[in-house]
Amino acid sequence: MNTQPPRWADRLLEWFCAPHLLEEVQGDLYERYMRDVRRLGAPKANQQYSLNVLRFLRPFALKRKPNPNSQPECRTTPLFRAAMLENYLKIAFRNLTRNKAYSAINIIGLSIGLAAAMLIMLYTKDEVSYDRFHANNPLIYRITSQNITPAGVPDHKQPYTGLFPGPKFHAGVPEIKAFVRYRENHRDMKQGNEVNSQSVYFADTSFFSVFTFPLLSGNPKTALQNPHSVVISEEIAEKNFGTTNAVGKTLFFKEDDKFEPHTVTAVAKKCPQNSSIKFDVLMPMLVKPEEMANNENWFSVFMNTFVVLSPNANLNAVEAKMNQVYLADAQEAIKLITKKFGNQDLTQYALQPFTDMHLSQELPASNGLVDESNPTFSYILSGIALFILLIACINFVNLTVARSLKRAKEIGVRKVVGGARVQLIIQFLGESFILCFAAFALALILIELALPTFNQLANKALALSYLFDTQLVIGYVALFIVTSLLSGFYPALILSGYNPVQTLYSRFNLSGKNYLQKSLVVLQFSLASFLIIASLTIYSQFNYLTSKDLGYDDKNLVIVDKSNLTRSEAKLLKEELQKDQNIVDVAPKNGGTWGTVAKINGDTQLSFIYETVNETYLPLFKIPIVQGRNFSKNFPSDSTHSVLVNETFVKKAGWKNPVGQVVDFWLDSTKYNVIGVVKDYHFMALNREIGPQLFTMKPKNQYGKAFIKIRPNTETASLQSIENVFKKLFPLTPYSYQFMDQENIKRYESEAKWKQMVLFGAILTIFISCIGLFGLATLSAERRTKEIGIRKVLGASVTGIVQLLSTDFLKLVSLSFIFAFPAAWYAMSKWLENYPYRINISVWIFLITAFISISIAFLTVSWQSLRAAMINPVRSLRSE
Amino acid sequence: MKRTYLGEFEEIVLLTVAVLNDAAYGVAITDELDRQTGRSVSISAVHAALHRLEEKGMLSSHMGEATAERGGRRKRLFTVTALGSRALHDIRAMRDQLWNSISPNALPAISI
């Protein structure tokens, strides 16, 4: 009878069964199978066989190699026994205290790395949690708009909307359950005799039902109903009334040149740190009925509108309905405008999730919303933190492996008396956990110390108490475990693999050229060099931005704000100020940046920035006029019919003879003649290219600020007399001043922050890399004590020995440049592309980096080398 | 009394090995168990018990001869070690002692 059991079952058995058991097991199963075939027949026997095979899926039979060394009783020895555990702890503690330098290097390095990583986690957690605390959270959207030219070309999207979209879409789209419009403005607020300029936010009555901002007192439903009501934050209440119990009290705000009383209807809790909406004073948004009747209001966009959708709304459907409502409602206005001005852009409305605003580059949280943030910042910070942590772990790995020679005997003895490899691995991993734990505790202290500086740099108000957030705690524990494993696993694996016979005979040496240790050192210094280059480049670019000639003189120039400064007030201010001989001249200008569109050459449209000035403005700023002439008192028609333009304007307009050309302002019946061309100067920050600019003296436009040129080195006296004059002339206007050159530097605050962050990162990485190198150099010098002794006896000089010990490390550091330089060059070129006015990355930056890295590394290494070289050979050679 | 713990099934397998003397291997033990106790046990269970007993040092084993019906595979033959024998004796002694300590009328009669 030639019957075979089912092949699949046989295969299965061969696959899972431990090889040393396979023969007997398979033999028994065959024997049983043969019997079954005789008794029950082949089909039943096949079935039985498969069943029996499956029954062998038991732990004892599964693939495992028997350990030939271990005695039967050893196999059941538990990994941890109380006595051994005590021994492990004792040995770990002794090792850590005996090698204080080594432990310190590891703990300091790791704690800096952990602290950096934890801080960044805190930062990113805060960044991504923005605006998520509202009860309506996933249903809140912001309406965005986008112009579509008559040719159908979409312009860039903007997060602004006008008066209409909110109420009209609310009425016309059933899915929109509520809307709230929100805008920022400034109001002069009077308290006693003191007048302050105060940021005031205007919102619709629905504000507190759309957003979740808890009130200390007052009714959220009715707080914003009365036109003369005001909601204030607890801080403002405390400041103005000395109590947060301020409901019913009165604050005065300037409206149309009169101070109007407003009754406090609610006091709100301080807005959360991670909120894009942060208000101190909130007032009801007043829209006059005639404004809502004017259909042209579809075309001005200037504020944020938020809507709450019903839970099952389809976003695309809602957007389509919104645009239908717009087209139907604005039809008349579109026709009218098209008739008046030719083709007109259409608007396309869309929705942006409320929580996306904070990190959005395309549609940022602006226009009264605060803290818009660049996600790149988070990435770069995380990158740096990761660098630092990685370098600290590399130190740990390198030092532990290098130092392990000293522990080779211990490992040998443990193995000889029966320690299994797993036990050794667990012992060494345990030691790395203990070290990490110490580092972790130290990191918490470091964070507490570093938080104020970090908050300032990152523009945050983070606190250590944030650490008790569950997600973060889980994150930190994970970080701790990963760091411990990352730094401990490889050394544990290496150490536990030592051959006990070799180690006990003292014939043991780390085999091979130790490429891993070398490449890790190269990696460390590549990262450090990268960051040095980055900080040098950012530094030079910052320097360039803040010291570049802007095309005008911004020194000794005081800016004083005065909204609605009339022509006569400006004249009076100038006359009064010039009584002080320290004050050279005064020139008024409109406040803020105004832009508009005009027709040139018949009907070409050009958009530009325009400034309302008088004839003193350009001379005061020392801005040259390259063609034509400045405004002049000798030409009375200048104020009504003349403009000056800059060189870019001329270029964009394509004029050969600019003087005498005509500019036809949009929505203005007057035509203006160009009387002169102003040399291009940087009126915007240097991360923008110079655009077309126009100067007018149009009497209808109001001034908003005055520039006061003072004599050098008379700041204190001049500022005093400016303040006196201002307070005398305008007692009801809040007084504040800035220096023009300081304001210009403030434009680069973000660059300044980057500069500091990256510099910190670079310093930390180089520091941690160097302490690692220091540790390695120490160990290498110790290991070679005898060699150095012999060399000295044979006549080697101290310099020769220092050279011998240092060159190896310096070679590695030099090698790291090969990786760091191209990467840094590429990354920094990319970064510089954001700036129209930028430095070229010069060779110097790389040379300086190389010099810094090598000299720091050399100092680190030579310290130990020198010590080793100076030792009296008699001492090093005496033993053995 | 401190001793290595022996499960009831392990004890029976150990006894069966002793019963079979020189011919104790997987299938034979399974069959013998079936015959003597009426328990139908799976081969894998017997193997597992044998493995455990060997780990505990109660059994020792060597590879025996191959037969045709096993597809040319050898048997692993088990013998009881001194430790195993000692354990069995201990168990028996303990049982005997317990039996002897039972007063004549303490157990309910099971005869009809």
Short mmCIF file of N, CA and C in Angstrom, two decimals, chain A residues 10 14 20-32 34-35 38 52 55-58 60 64 72-73 75-76, chain B residues 25-28 30-31 41-45 47-48 51-52 54-55 63 67-76 78:
data_model
loop_
_atom_site.label_atom_id
_atom_site.label_comp_id
_atom_site.label_asym_id
_atom_site.label_seq_id
_atom_site.Cartn_x
_atom_site.Cartn_y
_atom_site.Cartn_z
N ASP A 10 2.24 18.05 5.81
CA ASP A 10 3.63 17.69 6.02
C ASP A 10 4.53 18.92 5.91
N GLU A 14 6.92 20.70 8.64
CA GLU A 14 8.34 20.92 8.42
C GLU A 14 8.71 22.38 8.61
N HIS A 20 15.23 20.00 15.58
CA HIS A 20 15.72 18.87 16.38
C HIS A 20 14.58 17.97 16.85
N LEU A 21 13.34 18.43 16.68
CA LEU A 21 12.21 17.60 17.09
C LEU A 21 11.52 16.95 15.89
N LEU A 22 11.86 17.50 14.68
CA LEU A 22 11.07 17.15 13.51
C LEU A 22 11.05 15.63 13.26
N GLU A 23 12.23 15.00 13.35
CA GLU A 23 12.31 13.60 12.95
C GLU A 23 11.39 12.71 13.78
N GLU A 24 11.49 12.83 15.10
CA GLU A 24 10.67 11.96 15.95
C GLU A 24 9.19 12.26 15.80
N VAL A 25 8.88 13.60 15.72
CA VAL A 25 7.47 13.98 15.63
C VAL A 25 6.88 13.44 14.34
N GLN A 26 7.62 13.70 13.23
CA GLN A 26 7.10 13.25 11.94
C GLN A 26 7.01 11.72 11.90
N GLY A 27 8.00 11.05 12.50
CA GLY A 27 7.99 9.59 12.54
C GLY A 27 6.76 9.07 13.26
N ASP A 28 6.49 9.65 14.43
CA ASP A 28 5.32 9.22 15.20
C ASP A 28 4.04 9.44 14.43
N LEU A 29 3.96 10.62 13.78
CA LEU A 29 2.73 10.94 13.04
C LEU A 29 2.54 9.98 11.87
N TYR A 30 3.65 9.60 11.21
CA TYR A 30 3.58 8.65 10.10
C TYR A 30 3.09 7.30 10.56
N GLU A 31 3.68 6.90 11.67
CA GLU A 31 3.32 5.58 12.22
C GLU A 31 1.84 5.53 12.52
N ARG A 32 1.36 6.60 13.15
CA ARG A 32 -0.06 6.68 13.49
C ARG A 32 -0.92 6.70 12.22
N MET A 34 -0.22 5.41 9.27
CA MET A 34 -0.28 4.08 8.65
C MET A 34 -1.35 3.22 9.34
N ARG A 35 -1.36 3.32 10.66
CA ARG A 35 -2.33 2.53 11.41
C ARG A 35 -3.76 2.98 11.05
N ARG A 38 -5.03 1.77 7.75
CA ARG A 38 -5.47 0.38 7.82
C ARG A 38 -6.84 0.29 8.50
N ASN A 52 -3.73 16.15 13.57
CA ASN A 52 -2.61 15.91 14.49
C ASN A 52 -1.48 16.90 14.28
N ARG A 55 -2.32 20.08 15.84
CA ARG A 55 -2.22 20.03 17.30
C ARG A 55 -0.79 20.26 17.78
N PHE A 56 0.17 20.07 16.86
CA PHE A 56 1.54 20.31 17.27
C PHE A 56 1.93 21.78 17.28
N LEU A 57 0.97 22.64 16.93
CA LEU A 57 1.25 24.08 17.02
C LEU A 57 1.28 24.48 18.49
N ARG A 58 2.29 24.03 19.17
CA ARG A 58 2.45 24.30 20.59
C ARG A 58 3.80 24.97 20.80
N PHE A 60 6.31 24.36 22.58
CA PHE A 60 7.54 23.57 22.68
C PHE A 60 8.03 23.11 21.31
N ARG A 64 12.61 26.65 17.34
CA ARG A 64 13.52 27.24 18.30
C ARG A 64 14.76 26.41 18.28
N PRO A 72 19.96 22.01 31.15
CA PRO A 72 18.50 22.06 31.26
C PRO A 72 18.02 23.00 32.35
N GLU A 73 18.67 23.01 33.50
CA GLU A 73 18.12 23.86 34.56
C GLU A 73 18.29 25.34 34.24
N ARG A 75 17.89 26.89 31.48
CA ARG A 75 16.93 27.45 30.55
C ARG A 75 15.73 28.05 31.27
N THR A 76 15.48 27.55 32.42
CA THR A 76 14.30 28.08 33.10
C THR A 76 14.67 29.16 34.11
N TYR B 25 8.30 5.29 23.28
CA TYR B 25 8.40 6.43 22.38
C TYR B 25 6.99 6.93 22.11
N GLY B 26 6.87 8.08 21.44
CA GLY B 26 5.60 8.78 21.28
C GLY B 26 4.38 7.92 21.06
N VAL B 27 4.35 7.21 19.90
CA VAL B 27 3.15 6.47 19.55
C VAL B 27 2.86 5.36 20.56
N ALA B 28 3.94 4.65 20.95
CA ALA B 28 3.77 3.54 21.88
C ALA B 28 3.17 4.01 23.19
N THR B 30 1.33 6.72 23.62
CA THR B 30 -0.05 7.10 23.38
C THR B 30 -0.96 5.86 23.41
N ASP B 31 -0.51 4.82 22.70
CA ASP B 31 -1.31 3.59 22.63
C ASP B 31 -1.47 2.95 24.00
N VAL B 41 -5.66 10.31 24.04
CA VAL B 41 -4.94 11.59 24.05
C VAL B 41 -4.25 11.82 22.72
N SER B 42 -4.02 13.06 22.41
CA SER B 42 -3.38 13.38 21.13
C SER B 42 -1.87 13.18 21.26
N ILE B 43 -1.24 12.85 20.14
CA ILE B 43 0.20 12.62 20.16
C ILE B 43 0.93 13.88 20.62
N SER B 44 0.41 15.03 20.16
CA SER B 44 1.11 16.27 20.49
C SER B 44 1.12 16.50 21.99
N ALA B 45 0.02 16.15 22.65
CA ALA B 45 -0.03 16.33 24.10
C ALA B 45 1.03 15.46 24.77
N HIS B 47 3.80 14.34 23.38
CA HIS B 47 5.11 14.91 23.08
C HIS B 47 5.43 16.08 23.99
N ALA B 48 4.44 16.95 24.17
CA ALA B 48 4.64 18.12 25.01
C ALA B 48 5.04 17.70 26.41
N HIS B 51 8.51 16.33 26.52
CA HIS B 51 9.47 17.42 26.40
C HIS B 51 9.68 18.09 27.76
N ARG B 52 8.54 18.37 28.40
CA ARG B 52 8.61 19.02 29.71
C ARG B 52 9.34 18.16 30.72
N GLU B 54 11.52 15.94 30.14
CA GLU B 54 12.96 15.90 29.86
C GLU B 54 13.63 17.17 30.37
N GLU B 55 12.94 18.32 30.16
CA GLU B 55 13.49 19.58 30.66
C GLU B 55 13.65 19.57 32.16
N MET B 63 18.08 8.33 20.45
CA MET B 63 17.38 8.01 19.22
C MET B 63 17.47 6.50 18.98
N THR B 67 12.04 2.61 11.32
CA THR B 67 11.22 1.55 10.73
C THR B 67 10.59 2.06 9.45
N ALA B 68 10.18 1.13 8.62
CA ALA B 68 9.63 1.48 7.31
C ALA B 68 8.33 2.27 7.46
N GLU B 69 7.50 1.82 8.41
CA GLU B 69 6.19 2.48 8.52
C GLU B 69 6.31 3.91 9.03
N ARG B 70 7.50 4.28 9.53
CA ARG B 70 7.74 5.66 9.94
C ARG B 70 8.37 6.48 8.82
N GLY B 71 8.36 5.92 7.62
CA GLY B 71 8.97 6.62 6.49
C GLY B 71 10.46 6.73 6.70
N GLY B 72 11.05 5.74 7.34
CA GLY B 72 12.50 5.73 7.53
C GLY B 72 12.98 6.65 8.63
N ARG B 73 12.08 7.13 9.47
CA ARG B 73 12.52 8.06 10.54
C ARG B 73 12.75 7.29 11.83
N ARG B 74 13.68 7.85 12.62
CA ARG B 74 14.02 7.17 13.87
C ARG B 74 13.03 7.53 14.97
N LYS B 75 13.00 6.64 15.98
CA LYS B 75 12.18 6.93 17.15
C LYS B 75 13.06 7.59 18.20
N ARG B 76 12.44 8.39 19.05
CA ARG B 76 13.17 8.84 20.24
C ARG B 76 12.68 8.00 21.41
N PHE B 78 12.55 6.90 25.28
CA PHE B 78 12.70 7.56 26.58
C PHE B 78 12.94 6.55 27.69
#
